[in-house]
Amino acid sequence: APKDLYEVAKKWGTDQKYTISEDKANESIVFKASTPVEYPSVNGSSLDKGRVEFSCSIFIKDGKYRFIFTDLEHKAEGKLVGVDGGKLENVSPDCGKGRMSAKGWVTIKMRADTNLKALVADLKRVVKEAQNDPAKKSDW
């Protein structure tokens, strides 16, 4: 049942502590969230910390779902607060090459990609477990 899938996706986002906005009429949920990233500092001697903020929209229809990640944006943390790379689709970071190395910018994009793929894998696992739950089967 599609509603089950909706509740499963919503619970998953809640468990991740994401900010959730719902559109029940259109069976869609939008999560606002972030994922931590570490990347080489400008001089390469240490790792800088930050996060990539993103939106994840999940659309549910006929017992199927699809998701779209949008608005990926780097925000620096710690001693570099305000030295933000900005939108990940940009070729170079907003803060400029003097504040972030090209290697750092590429690393942020790679880490964000890895982290989001792990989130997708986790969501798929949770949905699969819910769909295979023997308690939900009606043909026993």
Short mmCIF file of C-alpha atoms in Angstrom, two decimals:
data_model
loop_
_atom_site.label_atom_id
_atom_site.label_comp_id
_atom_site.label_asym_id
_atom_site.label_seq_id
_atom_site.Cartn_x
_atom_site.Cartn_y
_atom_site.Cartn_z
CA ALA A 1 0.00 0.00 0.00
CA PRO A 2 1.39 3.41 -0.98
CA LYS A 3 0.52 4.94 2.39
CA ASP A 4 2.77 2.37 4.08
CA LEU A 5 5.65 3.47 1.87
CA TYR A 6 4.88 7.11 2.71
CA GLU A 7 4.98 6.36 6.45
CA VAL A 8 8.17 4.32 6.09
CA ALA A 9 9.91 7.16 4.23
CA LYS A 10 8.64 9.72 6.73
CA LYS A 11 9.83 7.66 9.71
CA TRP A 12 13.22 7.18 8.05
CA GLY A 13 13.62 10.96 7.68
CA THR A 14 12.42 11.52 11.25
CA ASP A 15 14.95 8.96 12.53
CA GLN A 16 17.69 10.85 10.64
CA LYS A 17 16.53 14.02 12.45
CA TYR A 18 15.79 15.75 9.14
CA THR A 19 13.47 18.74 8.84
CA ILE A 20 10.39 17.41 7.08
CA SER A 21 7.74 19.12 5.01
CA GLU A 22 4.90 16.97 3.76
CA ASP A 23 2.56 17.15 0.82
CA LYS A 24 0.22 14.25 1.61
CA ALA A 25 -2.17 15.08 -1.24
CA ASN A 26 0.62 14.51 -3.77
CA GLU A 27 2.27 11.79 -1.69
CA SER A 28 5.57 13.58 -1.48
CA ILE A 29 7.91 14.44 1.36
CA VAL A 30 10.79 16.91 1.34
CA PHE A 31 13.66 16.50 3.79
CA LYS A 32 16.00 19.40 4.51
CA ALA A 33 19.23 18.02 5.86
CA SER A 34 23.00 18.11 5.85
CA THR A 35 25.84 15.64 5.78
CA PRO A 36 29.30 16.16 7.32
CA VAL A 37 32.38 16.49 5.07
CA GLU A 38 36.10 16.72 5.76
CA TYR A 39 38.47 18.07 3.15
CA PRO A 40 42.13 19.14 2.81
CA SER A 41 42.86 22.67 4.04
CA VAL A 42 44.32 25.26 1.67
CA ASN A 43 47.90 24.48 2.67
CA GLY A 44 47.12 20.75 2.72
CA SER A 45 48.52 20.26 6.22
CA SER A 46 45.23 19.44 7.92
CA LEU A 47 41.57 18.65 7.33
CA ASP A 48 38.87 21.29 7.39
CA LYS A 49 35.36 20.39 8.50
CA GLY A 50 32.08 21.43 7.02
CA ARG A 51 28.71 20.17 5.92
CA VAL A 52 26.81 19.87 2.70
CA GLU A 53 23.22 20.99 3.09
CA PHE A 54 20.66 19.49 0.72
CA SER A 55 17.02 18.85 0.01
CA CYS A 56 15.77 15.35 -0.66
CA SER A 57 12.34 15.05 -2.25
CA ILE A 58 10.64 11.65 -2.17
CA PHE A 59 7.69 11.02 -4.46
CA ILE A 60 5.48 7.99 -3.89
CA LYS A 61 3.04 6.56 -6.42
CA ASP A 62 1.48 3.13 -6.92
CA GLY A 63 3.70 1.47 -4.32
CA LYS A 64 6.86 2.86 -5.94
CA TYR A 65 9.02 5.78 -4.94
CA ARG A 66 11.67 8.00 -6.43
CA PHE A 67 13.87 10.60 -4.85
CA ILE A 68 15.69 13.68 -6.04
CA PHE A 69 18.51 15.47 -4.25
CA THR A 70 18.68 19.22 -4.92
CA ASP A 71 20.19 22.41 -3.52
CA LEU A 72 23.51 20.87 -2.49
CA GLU A 73 25.54 23.59 -0.82
CA HIS A 74 28.76 23.57 1.21
CA LYS A 75 28.96 25.41 4.53
CA ALA A 76 32.23 25.59 6.46
CA GLU A 77 32.34 24.88 10.18
CA GLY A 78 34.73 25.37 13.07
CA LYS A 79 37.43 27.99 12.58
CA LEU A 80 36.32 28.49 8.95
CA VAL A 81 32.69 29.48 9.55
CA GLY A 82 31.70 31.77 6.69
CA VAL A 83 34.31 30.36 4.29
CA ASP A 84 31.66 28.53 2.32
CA GLY A 85 32.17 26.74 -0.97
CA GLY A 86 28.54 27.35 -1.88
CA LYS A 87 26.59 25.44 -4.49
CA LEU A 88 28.23 22.12 -5.39
CA GLU A 89 27.39 22.49 -9.10
CA ASN A 90 29.75 25.48 -9.31
CA VAL A 91 33.14 24.85 -10.91
CA SER A 92 34.98 26.82 -8.22
CA PRO A 93 34.03 27.56 -4.61
CA ASP A 94 32.33 30.84 -3.66
CA CYS A 95 34.99 31.59 -1.06
CA GLY A 96 37.71 31.73 -3.72
CA LYS A 97 40.85 29.71 -4.39
CA GLY A 98 42.77 31.50 -1.64
CA ARG A 99 40.42 30.10 1.01
CA MET A 100 39.88 26.61 -0.43
CA SER A 101 42.08 24.51 -2.67
CA ALA A 102 40.82 22.91 -5.88
CA LYS A 103 41.55 19.55 -4.21
CA GLY A 104 39.42 20.58 -1.22
CA TRP A 105 36.50 21.53 -3.47
CA VAL A 106 36.70 18.24 -5.41
CA THR A 107 36.94 16.32 -2.11
CA ILE A 108 33.80 18.02 -0.78
CA LYS A 109 31.89 16.98 -3.92
CA MET A 110 33.19 13.39 -3.73
CA ARG A 111 32.42 13.04 0.00
CA ALA A 112 28.92 14.47 -0.46
CA ASP A 113 28.31 12.01 -3.31
CA THR A 114 29.52 9.07 -1.18
CA ASN A 115 27.43 10.18 1.82
CA LEU A 116 24.25 10.65 -0.23
CA LYS A 117 24.73 7.25 -1.89
CA ALA A 118 24.99 5.73 1.60
CA LEU A 119 21.77 7.53 2.62
CA VAL A 120 20.00 6.19 -0.48
CA ALA A 121 21.22 2.67 0.29
CA ASP A 122 19.90 3.02 3.84
CA LEU A 123 16.51 4.30 2.65
CA LYS A 124 16.27 1.39 0.17
CA ARG A 125 17.16 -1.06 2.95
CA VAL A 126 14.47 0.35 5.25
CA VAL A 127 11.82 0.26 2.50
CA LYS A 128 12.78 -3.31 1.55
CA GLU A 129 12.58 -4.44 5.18
CA ALA A 130 9.14 -2.84 5.52
CA GLN A 131 7.91 -4.46 2.30
CA ASN A 132 9.24 -7.88 3.35
CA ASP A 133 7.89 -7.71 6.90
CA PRO A 134 5.98 -11.00 7.38
CA ALA A 135 3.51 -9.22 9.69
CA LYS A 136 2.38 -7.12 6.73
CA LYS A 137 1.81 -10.06 4.39
CA SER A 138 -1.84 -10.87 3.83
CA ASP A 139 -1.34 -14.21 2.05
CA TRP A 140 -0.41 -16.36 5.07
#
